[in-house]
Amino acid sequence: MQFCVGADANETIEVTLRTALVRLGFSLPAFTLDALLPHLITPLLFLGPLYALYLDFSSPLSTTGSFKEVLLSWQGARNYVVAPITEEIVFRACVLAVYNLSGASRAKMIMLAPLSFGVAHAHHAWDTFNRYGRTPAAAKRALLMTLFQLSYTTLFGSFASYLFLRTGSIWPPITAHIFCNVMGIPQLGYEVSKFPQQKRSYVTGILGFVMKIVPWTKTPDSLYWQPRGPAVAY
């Protein structure tokens, strides 16, 4: 028995690879203003914390050294480069592509798929339990911290899922993930107490985010946001 791989087989492999890359959102981004806007929606939401950094002239990384020193460390590369990229590829591109192929609705993909992303961070409970002495108090602290982390990672996962489905690209979720890792959890109480005049920046950022998240993420050719199901020309 002989097997021949001809032009038709090569063409099939090429089309299959191109289709997979499109479904995973790996198409190269266009260098236009419309393509840039989805990357700016997260900084808009963080307008208050960004303004606090400007007023305080400090950084979320100030406790561990300069941004350059931290970024060039193994821990910095993991937290701000490797983790955001790999987690978005797995939990957004791969998971949502499978959900879409199964016929799941966009609402389910945005609300339910991120639960796997949140649960994936639950192992930190064991680290916390060990760090604080493996006592009942340590167990309580680990539980509370894990529930909090599960909540905000799932919430971010829903936002990142929306970005991926809305734009059909993995790049906006990756840049949003990197940005959020750098900024950390906003210290609203501390920042407002220290700079009362910046309350308007928080309100402006939140209102701007609500008003602009739909128009700034509008991508007519998104595979996952078609009005009558996914249809892509190859």
Tab-separated table of C-alpha atoms in Angstrom:
chain	number	residue	atom	x	y	z
A	1	MET	CA	0.000	0.000	0.000
A	2	GLN	CA	1.404	3.374	-0.977
A	3	PHE	CA	0.573	6.748	0.498
A	4	CYS	CA	1.105	9.827	-1.603
A	5	VAL	CA	1.120	13.331	-0.265
A	6	GLY	CA	0.417	15.644	-3.136
A	7	ALA	CA	-0.548	19.242	-3.692
A	8	ASP	CA	-4.114	18.663	-2.480
A	9	ALA	CA	-2.886	17.277	0.857
A	10	ASN	CA	-0.465	20.169	1.326
A	11	GLU	CA	-3.226	22.620	0.539
A	12	THR	CA	-5.526	20.905	3.054
A	13	ILE	CA	-2.846	21.124	5.759
A	14	GLU	CA	-2.274	24.802	4.970
A	15	VAL	CA	-5.989	25.626	5.139
A	16	THR	CA	-6.381	23.645	8.385
A	17	LEU	CA	-3.443	25.477	9.977
A	18	ARG	CA	-4.769	28.848	8.818
A	19	THR	CA	-8.220	28.003	10.190
A	20	ALA	CA	-6.733	26.969	13.556
A	21	LEU	CA	-4.711	30.182	13.810
A	22	VAL	CA	-7.822	32.246	13.093
A	23	ARG	CA	-9.865	30.370	15.707
A	24	LEU	CA	-7.095	30.866	18.273
A	25	GLY	CA	-6.935	34.571	17.497
A	26	PHE	CA	-3.334	34.557	16.312
A	27	SER	CA	-3.873	36.721	13.247
A	28	LEU	CA	-1.474	39.647	13.133
A	29	PRO	CA	-3.056	42.861	14.453
A	30	ALA	CA	-3.522	45.776	12.094
A	31	PHE	CA	-1.661	48.957	12.926
A	32	THR	CA	-4.678	51.245	12.900
A	33	LEU	CA	-6.476	53.333	15.522
A	34	ASP	CA	-9.459	50.976	15.531
A	35	ALA	CA	-7.133	48.038	16.201
A	36	LEU	CA	-5.469	49.968	19.050
A	37	LEU	CA	-8.665	50.889	20.890
A	38	PRO	CA	-9.337	47.419	22.404
A	39	HIS	CA	-5.912	47.638	24.052
A	40	LEU	CA	-6.800	50.991	25.649
A	41	ILE	CA	-10.071	49.983	27.325
A	42	THR	CA	-8.271	48.462	30.341
A	43	PRO	CA	-6.066	51.523	31.015
A	44	LEU	CA	-9.224	53.633	30.752
A	45	LEU	CA	-10.813	51.593	33.543
A	46	PHE	CA	-7.635	52.109	35.610
A	47	LEU	CA	-7.654	55.875	35.093
A	48	GLY	CA	-7.997	56.443	38.852
A	49	PRO	CA	-5.058	54.225	39.887
A	50	LEU	CA	-2.965	55.626	37.024
A	51	TYR	CA	-3.643	59.156	38.210
A	52	ALA	CA	-2.738	58.087	41.762
A	53	LEU	CA	0.598	56.804	40.451
A	54	TYR	CA	1.146	60.127	38.743
A	55	LEU	CA	0.383	62.048	41.939
A	56	ASP	CA	2.460	59.767	44.138
A	57	PHE	CA	5.227	59.285	41.555
A	58	SER	CA	5.477	55.701	42.727
A	59	SER	CA	4.963	52.253	41.210
A	60	PRO	CA	3.266	49.008	42.209
A	61	LEU	CA	6.754	47.524	41.868
A	62	SER	CA	8.463	50.019	44.160
A	63	THR	CA	8.665	47.586	47.065
A	64	THR	CA	10.773	45.122	45.083
A	65	GLY	CA	12.921	47.478	43.062
A	66	SER	CA	12.703	49.360	39.813
A	67	PHE	CA	10.482	48.100	37.033
A	68	LYS	CA	13.500	47.275	34.894
A	69	GLU	CA	15.152	45.219	37.637
A	70	VAL	CA	11.960	43.291	38.416
A	71	LEU	CA	11.054	42.690	34.778
A	72	LEU	CA	14.513	41.310	34.030
A	73	SER	CA	14.335	38.890	36.951
A	74	TRP	CA	12.975	35.356	36.554
A	75	GLN	CA	10.018	36.220	38.766
A	76	GLY	CA	9.279	39.371	36.780
A	77	ALA	CA	9.488	37.544	33.460
A	78	ARG	CA	7.102	34.926	34.814
A	79	ASN	CA	4.579	37.395	36.247
A	80	TYR	CA	4.559	40.018	33.508
A	81	VAL	CA	5.438	38.112	30.323
A	82	VAL	CA	5.224	34.319	30.460
A	83	ALA	CA	2.155	33.919	32.706
A	84	PRO	CA	-0.104	36.434	30.882
A	85	ILE	CA	0.761	35.063	27.454
A	86	THR	CA	0.464	31.365	28.301
A	87	GLU	CA	-2.653	31.773	30.451
A	88	GLU	CA	-4.458	33.737	27.759
A	89	ILE	CA	-3.530	31.217	25.083
A	90	VAL	CA	-4.837	28.344	27.229
A	91	PHE	CA	-7.856	29.862	29.001
A	92	ARG	CA	-9.041	32.212	26.274
A	93	ALA	CA	-7.857	30.994	22.861
A	94	CYS	CA	-8.002	27.236	23.432
A	95	VAL	CA	-10.905	27.012	25.891
A	96	LEU	CA	-13.175	29.472	24.089
A	97	ALA	CA	-12.434	27.976	20.669
A	98	VAL	CA	-13.617	24.584	21.968
A	99	TYR	CA	-16.666	26.153	23.638
A	100	ASN	CA	-17.547	27.833	20.353
A	101	LEU	CA	-17.193	24.622	18.369
A	102	SER	CA	-19.500	22.905	20.885
A	103	GLY	CA	-22.211	25.454	20.104
A	104	ALA	CA	-22.067	27.318	23.429
A	105	SER	CA	-23.635	30.762	23.478
A	106	ARG	CA	-21.533	33.887	23.926
A	107	ALA	CA	-23.154	34.466	27.330
A	108	LYS	CA	-22.025	31.035	28.545
A	109	MET	CA	-18.539	31.562	27.167
A	110	ILE	CA	-18.214	34.907	28.952
A	111	MET	CA	-19.827	33.900	32.249
A	112	LEU	CA	-18.948	30.196	32.679
A	113	ALA	CA	-15.684	29.540	30.809
A	114	PRO	CA	-13.650	31.892	33.101
A	115	LEU	CA	-14.471	29.683	36.101
A	116	SER	CA	-11.717	27.327	34.936
A	117	PHE	CA	-9.314	30.267	34.952
A	118	GLY	CA	-10.317	31.156	38.506
A	119	VAL	CA	-10.069	27.575	39.777
A	120	ALA	CA	-6.618	27.274	38.210
A	121	HIS	CA	-5.395	29.789	40.814
A	122	ALA	CA	-6.831	27.881	43.782
A	123	HIS	CA	-3.535	26.082	44.402
A	124	HIS	CA	-2.245	29.285	46.017
A	125	ALA	CA	-4.298	28.297	49.070
A	126	TRP	CA	-1.790	25.540	49.851
A	127	ASP	CA	1.110	27.996	49.585
A	128	THR	CA	-0.645	30.435	51.920
A	129	PHE	CA	-1.476	27.679	54.410
A	130	ASN	CA	2.160	26.600	54.578
A	131	ARG	CA	3.516	30.145	54.668
A	132	TYR	CA	1.481	31.057	57.741
A	133	GLY	CA	2.340	28.003	59.818
A	134	ARG	CA	-0.193	25.293	58.880
A	135	THR	CA	-2.467	26.316	61.772
A	136	PRO	CA	-6.272	26.775	61.910
A	137	ALA	CA	-5.681	30.527	61.575
A	138	ALA	CA	-3.507	29.874	58.523
A	139	ALA	CA	-6.231	27.681	57.030
A	140	LYS	CA	-8.804	30.447	57.546
A	141	ARG	CA	-6.491	33.014	55.959
A	142	ALA	CA	-5.814	30.690	53.022
A	143	LEU	CA	-9.549	30.121	52.505
A	144	LEU	CA	-10.413	33.828	52.561
A	145	MET	CA	-7.526	34.776	50.286
A	146	THR	CA	-8.408	31.993	47.857
A	147	LEU	CA	-12.076	33.017	47.699
A	148	PHE	CA	-11.041	36.609	47.037
A	149	GLN	CA	-8.555	35.559	44.380
A	150	LEU	CA	-11.101	33.201	42.811
A	151	SER	CA	-13.567	36.093	42.589
A	152	TYR	CA	-11.323	38.638	40.931
A	153	THR	CA	-9.580	36.161	38.613
A	154	THR	CA	-12.979	34.893	37.429
A	155	LEU	CA	-14.168	38.485	36.961
A	156	PHE	CA	-11.059	39.324	34.965
A	157	GLY	CA	-11.535	36.098	33.013
A	158	SER	CA	-15.010	37.226	31.967
A	159	PHE	CA	-13.614	40.557	30.809
A	160	ALA	CA	-10.744	38.894	28.910
A	161	SER	CA	-13.207	36.428	27.349
A	162	TYR	CA	-15.355	39.336	26.181
A	163	LEU	CA	-12.288	40.979	24.620
A	164	PHE	CA	-11.323	37.771	22.841
A	165	LEU	CA	-14.791	37.046	21.498
A	166	ARG	CA	-15.520	40.654	20.611
A	167	THR	CA	-12.273	41.216	18.700
A	168	GLY	CA	-11.527	37.662	17.574
A	169	SER	CA	-7.921	38.274	18.630
A	170	ILE	CA	-5.790	36.978	21.492
A	171	TRP	CA	-3.692	40.164	21.631
A	172	PRO	CA	-6.116	42.464	23.527
A	173	PRO	CA	-6.593	39.891	26.339
A	174	ILE	CA	-2.814	39.462	26.582
A	175	THR	CA	-2.114	43.191	26.865
A	176	ALA	CA	-4.974	43.563	29.379
A	177	HIS	CA	-3.540	40.689	31.440
A	178	ILE	CA	-0.034	42.178	31.428
A	179	PHE	CA	-1.376	45.607	32.369
A	180	CYS	CA	-3.463	44.241	35.260
A	181	ASN	CA	-0.554	42.168	36.574
A	182	VAL	CA	1.654	45.261	36.597
A	183	MET	CA	-0.964	47.468	38.263
A	184	GLY	CA	-2.187	44.908	40.789
A	185	ILE	CA	-5.397	45.329	42.796
A	186	PRO	CA	-6.334	49.051	43.061
A	187	GLN	CA	-5.925	50.385	46.607
A	188	LEU	CA	-9.021	52.556	46.394
A	189	GLY	CA	-9.338	53.433	50.098
A	190	TYR	CA	-5.664	54.278	50.551
A	191	GLU	CA	-5.351	56.282	47.341
A	192	VAL	CA	-8.523	58.336	47.880
A	193	SER	CA	-7.589	59.059	51.501
A	194	LYS	CA	-4.150	60.218	50.400
A	195	PHE	CA	-5.348	62.155	47.351
A	196	PRO	CA	-9.009	63.165	47.891
A	197	GLN	CA	-8.920	65.272	44.730
A	198	GLN	CA	-8.575	62.195	42.554
A	199	LYS	CA	-12.087	60.847	43.191
A	200	ARG	CA	-13.156	62.310	39.857
A	201	SER	CA	-10.527	60.265	38.014
A	202	TYR	CA	-11.991	57.034	39.411
A	203	VAL	CA	-15.507	58.044	38.409
A	204	THR	CA	-14.318	59.221	34.979
A	205	GLY	CA	-12.458	55.959	34.364
A	206	ILE	CA	-15.407	53.771	35.344
A	207	LEU	CA	-17.932	55.794	33.341
A	208	GLY	CA	-15.578	55.939	30.369
A	209	PHE	CA	-15.108	52.166	30.531
A	210	VAL	CA	-18.868	51.552	30.582
A	211	MET	CA	-19.454	53.947	27.680
A	212	LYS	CA	-16.541	52.841	25.496
A	213	ILE	CA	-16.214	49.096	26.024
A	214	VAL	CA	-18.670	48.330	23.213
A	215	PRO	CA	-17.560	50.856	20.546
A	216	TRP	CA	-13.830	50.497	21.307
A	217	THR	CA	-13.952	46.689	20.958
A	218	LYS	CA	-16.139	46.589	17.858
A	219	THR	CA	-14.452	44.376	15.262
A	220	PRO	CA	-16.669	43.665	12.222
A	221	ASP	CA	-14.679	40.633	11.043
A	222	SER	CA	-14.468	38.871	14.419
A	223	LEU	CA	-15.038	35.143	14.003
A	224	TYR	CA	-16.839	34.913	17.356
A	225	TRP	CA	-19.112	37.966	17.163
A	226	GLN	CA	-21.021	37.388	13.965
A	227	PRO	CA	-24.780	38.048	14.094
A	228	ARG	CA	-25.610	34.756	12.373
A	229	GLY	CA	-22.898	32.438	13.629
A	230	PRO	CA	-19.226	32.204	12.734
A	231	ALA	CA	-18.498	32.475	9.055
A	232	VAL	CA	-14.983	33.079	7.871
A	233	ALA	CA	-13.661	33.225	4.332
A	234	TYR	CA	-10.285	31.603	3.883
